[in-house]
Tab-separated table of C-alpha atoms in Angstrom:
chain	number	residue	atom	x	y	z
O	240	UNK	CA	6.158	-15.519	88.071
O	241	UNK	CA	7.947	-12.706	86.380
O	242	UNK	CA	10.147	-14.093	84.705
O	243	UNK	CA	7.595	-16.692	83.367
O	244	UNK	CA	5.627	-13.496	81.704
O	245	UNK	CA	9.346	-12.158	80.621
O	246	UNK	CA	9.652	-15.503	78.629
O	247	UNK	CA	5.736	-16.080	78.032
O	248	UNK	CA	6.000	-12.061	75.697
O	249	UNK	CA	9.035	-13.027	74.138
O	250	UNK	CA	7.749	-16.108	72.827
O	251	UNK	CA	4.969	-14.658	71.538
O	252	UNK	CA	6.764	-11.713	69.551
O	253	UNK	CA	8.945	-14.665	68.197
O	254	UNK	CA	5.960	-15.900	66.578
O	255	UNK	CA	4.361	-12.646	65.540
O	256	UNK	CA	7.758	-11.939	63.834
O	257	UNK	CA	8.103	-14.935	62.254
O	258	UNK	CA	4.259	-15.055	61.196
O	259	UNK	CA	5.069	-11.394	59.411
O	260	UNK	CA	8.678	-12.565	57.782
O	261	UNK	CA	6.329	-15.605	56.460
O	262	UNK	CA	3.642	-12.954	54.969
O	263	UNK	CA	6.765	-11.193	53.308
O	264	UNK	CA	7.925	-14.012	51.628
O	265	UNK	CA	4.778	-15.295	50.416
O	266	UNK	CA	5.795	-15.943	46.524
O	267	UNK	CA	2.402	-16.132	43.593
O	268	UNK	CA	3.863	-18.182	41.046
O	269	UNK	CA	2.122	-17.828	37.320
O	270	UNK	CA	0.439	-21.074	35.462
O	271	UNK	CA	0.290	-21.590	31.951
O	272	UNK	CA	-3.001	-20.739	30.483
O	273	UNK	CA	-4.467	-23.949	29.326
O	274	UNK	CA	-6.226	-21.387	26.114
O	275	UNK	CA	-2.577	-20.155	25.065
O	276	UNK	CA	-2.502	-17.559	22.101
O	277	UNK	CA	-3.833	-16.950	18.776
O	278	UNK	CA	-4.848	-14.166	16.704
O	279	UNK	CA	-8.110	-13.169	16.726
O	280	UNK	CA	-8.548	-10.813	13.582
O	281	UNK	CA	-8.703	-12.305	10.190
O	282	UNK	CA	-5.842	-11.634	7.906
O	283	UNK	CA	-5.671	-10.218	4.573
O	284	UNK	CA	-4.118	-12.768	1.779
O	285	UNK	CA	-2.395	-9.413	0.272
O	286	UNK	CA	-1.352	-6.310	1.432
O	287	UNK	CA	-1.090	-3.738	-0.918
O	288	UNK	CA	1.944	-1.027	0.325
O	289	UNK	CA	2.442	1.023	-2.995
O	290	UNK	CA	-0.353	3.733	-2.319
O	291	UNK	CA	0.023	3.998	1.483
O	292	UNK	CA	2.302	6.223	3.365
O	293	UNK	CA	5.078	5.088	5.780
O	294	UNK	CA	2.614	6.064	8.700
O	295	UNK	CA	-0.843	4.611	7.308
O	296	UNK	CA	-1.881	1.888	9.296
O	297	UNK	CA	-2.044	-1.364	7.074
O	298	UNK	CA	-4.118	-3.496	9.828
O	299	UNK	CA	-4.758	-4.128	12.986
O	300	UNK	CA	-3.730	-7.517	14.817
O	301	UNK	CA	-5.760	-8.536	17.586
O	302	UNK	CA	-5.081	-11.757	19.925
O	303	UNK	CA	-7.241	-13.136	23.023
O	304	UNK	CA	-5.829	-11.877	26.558
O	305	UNK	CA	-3.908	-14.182	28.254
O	306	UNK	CA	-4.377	-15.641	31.925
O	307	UNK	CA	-1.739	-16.261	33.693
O	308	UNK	CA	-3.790	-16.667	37.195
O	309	UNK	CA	-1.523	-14.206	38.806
O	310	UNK	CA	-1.715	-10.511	39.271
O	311	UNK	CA	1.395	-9.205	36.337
O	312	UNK	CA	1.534	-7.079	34.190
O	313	UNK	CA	1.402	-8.716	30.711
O	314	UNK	CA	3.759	-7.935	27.474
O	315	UNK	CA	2.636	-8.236	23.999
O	316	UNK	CA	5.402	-8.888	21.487
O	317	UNK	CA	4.232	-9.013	17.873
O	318	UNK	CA	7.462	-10.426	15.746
O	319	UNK	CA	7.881	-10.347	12.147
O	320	UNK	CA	9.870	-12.733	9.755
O	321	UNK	CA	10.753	-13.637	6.150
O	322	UNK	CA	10.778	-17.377	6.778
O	323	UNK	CA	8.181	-19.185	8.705
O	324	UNK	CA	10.981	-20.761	11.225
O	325	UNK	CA	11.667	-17.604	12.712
O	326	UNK	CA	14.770	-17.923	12.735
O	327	UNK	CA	15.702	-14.455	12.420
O	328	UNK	CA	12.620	-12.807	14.040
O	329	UNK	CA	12.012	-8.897	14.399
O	330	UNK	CA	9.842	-6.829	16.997
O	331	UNK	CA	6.828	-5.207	14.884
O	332	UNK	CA	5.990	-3.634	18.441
O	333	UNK	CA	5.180	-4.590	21.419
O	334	UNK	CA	1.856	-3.541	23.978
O	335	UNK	CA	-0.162	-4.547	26.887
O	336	UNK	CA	-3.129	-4.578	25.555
O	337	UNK	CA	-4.424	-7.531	23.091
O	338	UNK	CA	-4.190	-5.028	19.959
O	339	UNK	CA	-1.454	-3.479	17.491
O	340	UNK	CA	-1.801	-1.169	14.817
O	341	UNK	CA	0.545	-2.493	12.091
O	342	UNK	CA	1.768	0.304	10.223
O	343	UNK	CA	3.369	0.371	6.180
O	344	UNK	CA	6.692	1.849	7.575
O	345	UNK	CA	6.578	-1.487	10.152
O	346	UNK	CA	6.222	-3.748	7.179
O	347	UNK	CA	8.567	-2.296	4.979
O	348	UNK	CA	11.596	-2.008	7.015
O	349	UNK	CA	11.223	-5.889	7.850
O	350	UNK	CA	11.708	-6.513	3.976
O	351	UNK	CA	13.940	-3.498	3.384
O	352	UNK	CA	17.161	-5.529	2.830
O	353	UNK	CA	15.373	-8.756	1.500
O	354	UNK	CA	15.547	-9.238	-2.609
O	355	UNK	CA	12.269	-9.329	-3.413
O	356	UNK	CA	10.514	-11.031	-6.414
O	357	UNK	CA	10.165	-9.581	-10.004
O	358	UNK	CA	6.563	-8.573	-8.611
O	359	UNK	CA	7.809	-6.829	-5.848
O	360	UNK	CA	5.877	-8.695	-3.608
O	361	UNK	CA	7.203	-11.606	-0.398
O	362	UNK	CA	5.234	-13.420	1.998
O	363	UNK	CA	5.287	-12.169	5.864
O	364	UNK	CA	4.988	-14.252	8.769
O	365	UNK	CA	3.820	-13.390	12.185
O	366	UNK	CA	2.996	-14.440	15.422
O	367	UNK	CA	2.417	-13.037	19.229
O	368	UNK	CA	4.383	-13.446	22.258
O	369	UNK	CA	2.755	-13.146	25.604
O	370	UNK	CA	5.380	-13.079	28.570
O	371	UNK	CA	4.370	-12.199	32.216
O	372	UNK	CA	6.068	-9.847	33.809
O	373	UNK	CA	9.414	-8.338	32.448
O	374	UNK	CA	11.815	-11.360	32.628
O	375	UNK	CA	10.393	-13.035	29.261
O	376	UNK	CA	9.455	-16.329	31.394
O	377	UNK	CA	6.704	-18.682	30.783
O	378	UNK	CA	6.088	-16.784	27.551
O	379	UNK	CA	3.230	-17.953	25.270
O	380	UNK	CA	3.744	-18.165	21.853
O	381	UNK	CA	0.772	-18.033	18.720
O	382	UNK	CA	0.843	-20.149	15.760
O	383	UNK	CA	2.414	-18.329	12.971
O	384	UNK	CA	0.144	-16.426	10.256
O	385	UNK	CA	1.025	-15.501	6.819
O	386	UNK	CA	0.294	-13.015	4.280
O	387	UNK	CA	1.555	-11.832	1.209
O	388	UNK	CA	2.945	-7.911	0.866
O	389	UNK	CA	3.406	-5.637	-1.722
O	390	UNK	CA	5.822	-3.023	-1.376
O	391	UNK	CA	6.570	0.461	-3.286
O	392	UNK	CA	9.743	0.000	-5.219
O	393	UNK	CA	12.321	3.096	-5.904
O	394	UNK	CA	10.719	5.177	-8.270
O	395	UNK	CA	12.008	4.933	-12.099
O	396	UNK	CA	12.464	9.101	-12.676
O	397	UNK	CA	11.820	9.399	-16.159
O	398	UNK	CA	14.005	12.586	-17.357
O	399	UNK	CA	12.788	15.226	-20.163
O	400	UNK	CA	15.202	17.058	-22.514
O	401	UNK	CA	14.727	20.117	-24.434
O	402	UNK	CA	14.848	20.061	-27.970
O	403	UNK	CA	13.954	22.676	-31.105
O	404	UNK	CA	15.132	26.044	-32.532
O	405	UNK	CA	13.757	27.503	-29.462
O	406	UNK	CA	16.686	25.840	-27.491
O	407	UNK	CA	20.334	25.849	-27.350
O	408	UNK	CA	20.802	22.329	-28.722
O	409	UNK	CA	18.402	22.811	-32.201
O	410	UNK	CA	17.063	20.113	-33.654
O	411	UNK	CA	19.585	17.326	-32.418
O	412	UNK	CA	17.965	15.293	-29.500
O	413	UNK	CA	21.756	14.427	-28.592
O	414	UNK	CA	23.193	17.611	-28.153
O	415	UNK	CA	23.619	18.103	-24.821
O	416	UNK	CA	20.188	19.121	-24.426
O	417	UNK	CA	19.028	21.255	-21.157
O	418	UNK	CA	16.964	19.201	-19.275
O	419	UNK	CA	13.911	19.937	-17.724
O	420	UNK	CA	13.735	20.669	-13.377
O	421	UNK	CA	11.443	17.499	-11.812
O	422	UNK	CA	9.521	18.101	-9.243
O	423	UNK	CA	10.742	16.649	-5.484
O	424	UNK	CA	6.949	15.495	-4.593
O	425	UNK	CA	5.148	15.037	-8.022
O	426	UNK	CA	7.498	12.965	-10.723
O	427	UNK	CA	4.638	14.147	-13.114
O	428	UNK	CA	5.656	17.806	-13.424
O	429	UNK	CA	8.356	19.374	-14.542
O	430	UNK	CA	9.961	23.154	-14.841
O	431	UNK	CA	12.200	25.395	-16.642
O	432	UNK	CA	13.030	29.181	-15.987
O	433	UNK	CA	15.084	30.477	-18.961
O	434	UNK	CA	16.044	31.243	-22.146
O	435	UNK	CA	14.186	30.607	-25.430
O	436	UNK	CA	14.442	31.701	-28.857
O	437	UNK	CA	11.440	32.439	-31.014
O	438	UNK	CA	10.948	28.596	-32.964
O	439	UNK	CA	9.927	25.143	-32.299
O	440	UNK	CA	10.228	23.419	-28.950
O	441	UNK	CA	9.644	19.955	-27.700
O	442	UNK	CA	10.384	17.233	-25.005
O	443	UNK	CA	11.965	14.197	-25.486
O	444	UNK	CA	13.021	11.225	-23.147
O	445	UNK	CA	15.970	9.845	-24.481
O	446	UNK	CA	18.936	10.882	-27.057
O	447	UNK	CA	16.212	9.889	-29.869
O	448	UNK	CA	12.940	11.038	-31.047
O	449	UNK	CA	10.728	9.341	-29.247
O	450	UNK	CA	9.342	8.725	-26.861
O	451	UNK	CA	8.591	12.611	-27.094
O	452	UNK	CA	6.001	14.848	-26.104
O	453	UNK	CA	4.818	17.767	-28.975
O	454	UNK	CA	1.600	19.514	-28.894
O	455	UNK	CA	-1.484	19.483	-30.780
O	456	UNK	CA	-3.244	22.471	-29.309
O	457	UNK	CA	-1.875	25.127	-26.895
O	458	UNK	CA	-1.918	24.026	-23.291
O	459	UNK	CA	-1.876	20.218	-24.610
O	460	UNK	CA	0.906	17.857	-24.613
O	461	UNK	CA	0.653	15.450	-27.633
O	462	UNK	CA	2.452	12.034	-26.344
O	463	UNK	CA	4.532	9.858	-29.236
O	464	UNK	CA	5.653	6.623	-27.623
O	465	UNK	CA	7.488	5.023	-30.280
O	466	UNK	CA	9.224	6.540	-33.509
O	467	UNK	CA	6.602	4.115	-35.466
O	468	UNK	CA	3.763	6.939	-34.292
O	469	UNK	CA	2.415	10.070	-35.786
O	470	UNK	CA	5.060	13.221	-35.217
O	471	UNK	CA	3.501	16.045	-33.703
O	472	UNK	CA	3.767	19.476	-33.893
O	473	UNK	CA	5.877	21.467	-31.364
O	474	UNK	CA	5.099	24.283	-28.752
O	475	UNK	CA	5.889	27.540	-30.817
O	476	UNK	CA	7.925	30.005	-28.814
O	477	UNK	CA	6.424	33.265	-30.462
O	478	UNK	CA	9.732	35.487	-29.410
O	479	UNK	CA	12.873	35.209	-28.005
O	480	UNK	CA	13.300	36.079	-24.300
O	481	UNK	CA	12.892	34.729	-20.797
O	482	UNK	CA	9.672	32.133	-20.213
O	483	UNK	CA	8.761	29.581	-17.684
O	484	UNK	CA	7.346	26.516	-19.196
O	485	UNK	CA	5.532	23.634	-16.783
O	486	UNK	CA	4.982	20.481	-17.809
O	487	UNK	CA	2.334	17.849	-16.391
O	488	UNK	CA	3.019	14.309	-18.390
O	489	UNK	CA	0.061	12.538	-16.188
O	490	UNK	CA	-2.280	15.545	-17.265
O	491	UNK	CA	-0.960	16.003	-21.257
O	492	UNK	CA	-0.766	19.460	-20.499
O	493	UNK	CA	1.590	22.419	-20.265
O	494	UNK	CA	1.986	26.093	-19.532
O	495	UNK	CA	3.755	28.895	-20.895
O	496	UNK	CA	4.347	31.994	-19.440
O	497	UNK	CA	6.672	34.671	-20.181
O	498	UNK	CA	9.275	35.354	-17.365
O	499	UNK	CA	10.725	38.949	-17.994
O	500	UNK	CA	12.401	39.326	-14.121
O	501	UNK	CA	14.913	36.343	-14.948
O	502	UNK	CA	16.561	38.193	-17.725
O	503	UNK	CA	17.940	40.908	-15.041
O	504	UNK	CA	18.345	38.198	-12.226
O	505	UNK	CA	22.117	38.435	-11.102
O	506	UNK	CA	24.788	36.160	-12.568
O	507	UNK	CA	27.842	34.380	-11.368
O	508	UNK	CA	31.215	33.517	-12.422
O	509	UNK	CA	31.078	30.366	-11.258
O	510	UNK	CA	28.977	28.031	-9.328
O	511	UNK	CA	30.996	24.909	-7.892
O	512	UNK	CA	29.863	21.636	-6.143
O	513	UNK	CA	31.152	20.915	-2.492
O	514	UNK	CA	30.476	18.555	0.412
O	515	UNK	CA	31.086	15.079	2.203
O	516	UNK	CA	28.748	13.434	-0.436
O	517	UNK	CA	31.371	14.596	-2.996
O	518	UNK	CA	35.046	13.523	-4.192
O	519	UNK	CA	36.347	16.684	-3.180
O	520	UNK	CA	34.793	17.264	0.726
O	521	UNK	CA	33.514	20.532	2.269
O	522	UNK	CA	36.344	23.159	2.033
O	523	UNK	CA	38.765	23.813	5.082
O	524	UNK	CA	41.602	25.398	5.739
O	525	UNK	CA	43.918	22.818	4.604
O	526	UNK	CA	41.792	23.123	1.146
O	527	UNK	CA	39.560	26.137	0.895
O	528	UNK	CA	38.357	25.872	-2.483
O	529	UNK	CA	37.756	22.284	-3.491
O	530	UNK	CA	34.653	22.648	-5.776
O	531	UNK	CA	34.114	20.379	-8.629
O	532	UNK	CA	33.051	23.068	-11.253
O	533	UNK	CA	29.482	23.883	-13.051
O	534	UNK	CA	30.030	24.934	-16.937
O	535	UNK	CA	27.920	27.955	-17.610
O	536	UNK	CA	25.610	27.647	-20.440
O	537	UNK	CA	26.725	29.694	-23.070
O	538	UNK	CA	23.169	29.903	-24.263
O	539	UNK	CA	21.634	30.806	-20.851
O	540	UNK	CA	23.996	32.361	-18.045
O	541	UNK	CA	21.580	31.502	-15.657
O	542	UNK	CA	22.013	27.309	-16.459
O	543	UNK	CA	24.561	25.274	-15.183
O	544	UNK	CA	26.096	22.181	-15.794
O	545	UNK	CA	28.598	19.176	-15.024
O	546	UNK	CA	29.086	15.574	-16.106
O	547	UNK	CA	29.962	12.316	-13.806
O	548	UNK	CA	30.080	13.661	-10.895
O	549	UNK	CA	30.679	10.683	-8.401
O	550	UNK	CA	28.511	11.072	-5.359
O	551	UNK	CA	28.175	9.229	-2.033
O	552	UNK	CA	25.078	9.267	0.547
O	553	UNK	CA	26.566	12.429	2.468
O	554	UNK	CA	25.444	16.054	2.260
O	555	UNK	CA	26.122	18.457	-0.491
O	556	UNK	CA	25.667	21.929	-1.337
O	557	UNK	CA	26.266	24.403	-4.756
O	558	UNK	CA	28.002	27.560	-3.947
O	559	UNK	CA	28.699	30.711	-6.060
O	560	UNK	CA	32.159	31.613	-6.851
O	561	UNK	CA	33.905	29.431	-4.582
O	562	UNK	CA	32.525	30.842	-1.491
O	563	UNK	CA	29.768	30.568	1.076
O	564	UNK	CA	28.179	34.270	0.658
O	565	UNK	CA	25.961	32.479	-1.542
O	566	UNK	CA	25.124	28.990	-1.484
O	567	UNK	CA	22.250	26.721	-2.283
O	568	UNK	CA	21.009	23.242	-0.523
O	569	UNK	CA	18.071	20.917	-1.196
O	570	UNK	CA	17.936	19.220	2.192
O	571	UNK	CA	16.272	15.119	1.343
O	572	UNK	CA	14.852	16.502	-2.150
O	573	UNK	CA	17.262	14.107	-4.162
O	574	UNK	CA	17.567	13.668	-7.191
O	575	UNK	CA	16.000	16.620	-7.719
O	576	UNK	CA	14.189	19.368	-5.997
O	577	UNK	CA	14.706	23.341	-4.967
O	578	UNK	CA	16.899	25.003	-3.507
O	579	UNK	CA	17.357	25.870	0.321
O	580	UNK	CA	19.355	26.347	2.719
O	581	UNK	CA	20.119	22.546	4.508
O	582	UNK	CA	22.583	20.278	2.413
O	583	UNK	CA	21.389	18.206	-0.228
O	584	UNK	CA	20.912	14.603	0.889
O	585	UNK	CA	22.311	12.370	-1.257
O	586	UNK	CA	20.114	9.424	-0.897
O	587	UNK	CA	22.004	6.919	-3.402
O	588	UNK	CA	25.228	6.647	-4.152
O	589	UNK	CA	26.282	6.936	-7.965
O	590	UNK	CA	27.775	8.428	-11.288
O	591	UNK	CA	25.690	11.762	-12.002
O	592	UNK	CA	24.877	14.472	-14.749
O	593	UNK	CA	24.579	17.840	-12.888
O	594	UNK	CA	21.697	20.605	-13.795
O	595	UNK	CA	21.479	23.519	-12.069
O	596	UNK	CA	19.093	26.618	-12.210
O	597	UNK	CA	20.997	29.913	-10.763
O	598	UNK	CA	17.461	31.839	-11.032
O	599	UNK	CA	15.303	29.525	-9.374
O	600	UNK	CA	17.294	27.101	-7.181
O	601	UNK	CA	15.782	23.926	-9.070
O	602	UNK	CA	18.907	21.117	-9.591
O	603	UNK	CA	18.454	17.730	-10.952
O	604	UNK	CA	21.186	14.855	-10.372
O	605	UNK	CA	20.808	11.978	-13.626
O	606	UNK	CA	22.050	8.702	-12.710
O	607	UNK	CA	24.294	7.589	-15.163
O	608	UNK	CA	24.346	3.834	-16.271
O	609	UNK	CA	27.612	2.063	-15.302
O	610	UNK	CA	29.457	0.609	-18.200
O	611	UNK	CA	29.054	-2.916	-18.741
């Protein structure tokens, strides 16, 4: 009889272990869901990018949840394309939830090596992947939506040049003519810090007279588009000496201020050009003093200057007197900008005129036009 309950116990833990292994094992497989995908929010023909920032949300895209009858988590994939195959596809971003906020920066960088249309405009196409899980099975996929996008182009910098008895190149509007300093944020306004002789003083665009900016009242730029237009009157310096001159092109309007402190600012023997963005490298002990060299003005000690100066996307940096006790940077503020401490960016490669303020830090790099 003992030995019957011996047998009769193990029996039944065989079973109890079994019925637990079987619990273990139990395995919830996910079905299709019969409703699938789509997008839920209603599209835009056109999206305008030229106004937003890279961070502004363009829209949000919005899709019905998906049920896969099965306790998973569930992974949103919203992909982007140029042709409405997909057959090169790119993640927009990805979520749990049955929402996305679709930013500019998103957008952009999905068209950012396409070449787009004299309008700078291309269609989009999207759609929404649903997967259960992690392991991309059993994914559900939307039917693909289009839209059309317009993106901000690089900025054309439009350059202004000194010119008038006021200046060091006269009358001649292709004379080597000092430039004025753009602005890094506003491509509207421009500076100088320097030199002027009592006389005339204008703006022009170009090696020719117009298009040009006079002035037909004090504090108000006078714009001539073509040569065909009425000449205006200049910007009388009343007396030679140091002045800081802004100029607003969107506004019409200047200012003019007298800038006595630059006249005793310090001034250098040389300024030079140095860095990986250049022909010439940062300076090392192999090659300490590398510098592609400024010419000083010999109007204005304080301006310096330098023609085709290759350049590469790599830092840069001006320096005084082939050394680093003084230097001056720009960090991304390229092609122009002011002076500070981190290298100058060099965000496109090319063939540059060189401008550089000593007694402000402003620099602008010109592009120069390849020859055909």
């Amino acid at each position: 009889m003992k030995k019957l309950s011996i047998v009769l116990l193990a029996f039944v833990a065989l079973v109890g272990f079994n019925a637990c292994t079987s619990d273990d094992d139990v395995v919830f497989i996910a079905n299709p869901d019969a409703e699938g995908i789509h997008f839920t929010n209603t599209f835009a023909s056109t999206y305008d990018l030229t106004e937003m920032e890279p961070g502004d949300v363009v829209d949000r895209f919005v899709w019905n949840e998906v049920d896969f009858e099965v306790s998973t988590n569930i992974n949103y994939e919203v992909q982007g394309a140029l042709t409405e195959g997909f057959e090169n596809p790119e993640t927009l971003g990805s979520t749990s939830i049955n929402n996305l906020d679709i930013t500019a920066q998103q957008l952009i960088k999905l068209v950012a090596e396409t070449e787009l249309d004299e309008n700078d405009m291309t269609t989009v196409y999207v759609r929404v992947v649903a997967s259960p899980g992690t392991a991309g099975e059993m994914a559900h996929i939307s039917e693909v939506e289009s839209f059309t996008i317009v993106v901000p182009t690089e900025p054309e910098y439009i350059n202004l040049y000194m010119v008038g008895d006021a200046t060091a190149a006269g009358w001649n509007p292709d004379n080597n003519n000092t430039p004025l300093f753009r602005d890094a944020e506003n491509a509207n306004i421009y500076y100088y810090t320097g030199k002027l002789k009592a006389g005339g003083l204008k703006f022009v665009e170009t090696t020719g007279w117009a298009p040009q900016y006079g002035s037909s009242e004090e504090g108000v730029l006078t714009y001539r588009e073509t040569e065909a237009d009425p000449d205006p009157a200049g910007i009388t310096i009343p007396a030679e000496g140091y002045y800081t001159v802004v100029v607003n092109t969107k506004d019409l309007t200047y200012t003019l201020e007298p800038a006595p402190d630059a006249a005793d600012k310090k001034t250098y023997e040389m300024i030079g050009l140095v860095g990986a963005g250049t022909t010439v490298g940062w300076p090392g002990d192999d090659n300490p003093t590398p510098d592609i060299m400024l010419t000083k003005s010999a109007f204005n000690p304080h301006i310096w200057f330098t023609e085709d100066v290759v350049l590469s996307e790599a830092g840069i940096k001006f320096r005084a007197n082939q050394d680093w006790s003084v230097s001056w940077g720009g960090g991304v503020n390229f092609p122009s900008g002011l002076a500070t401490g981190d290298d100058i960016i060099v965000s496109k490669a090319g063939t540059y005129n060189v401008w550089f303020n000593d007694v402000t830090g402003r620099y602008i790099f010109i592009e120069q036009e390849a020859a055909e």
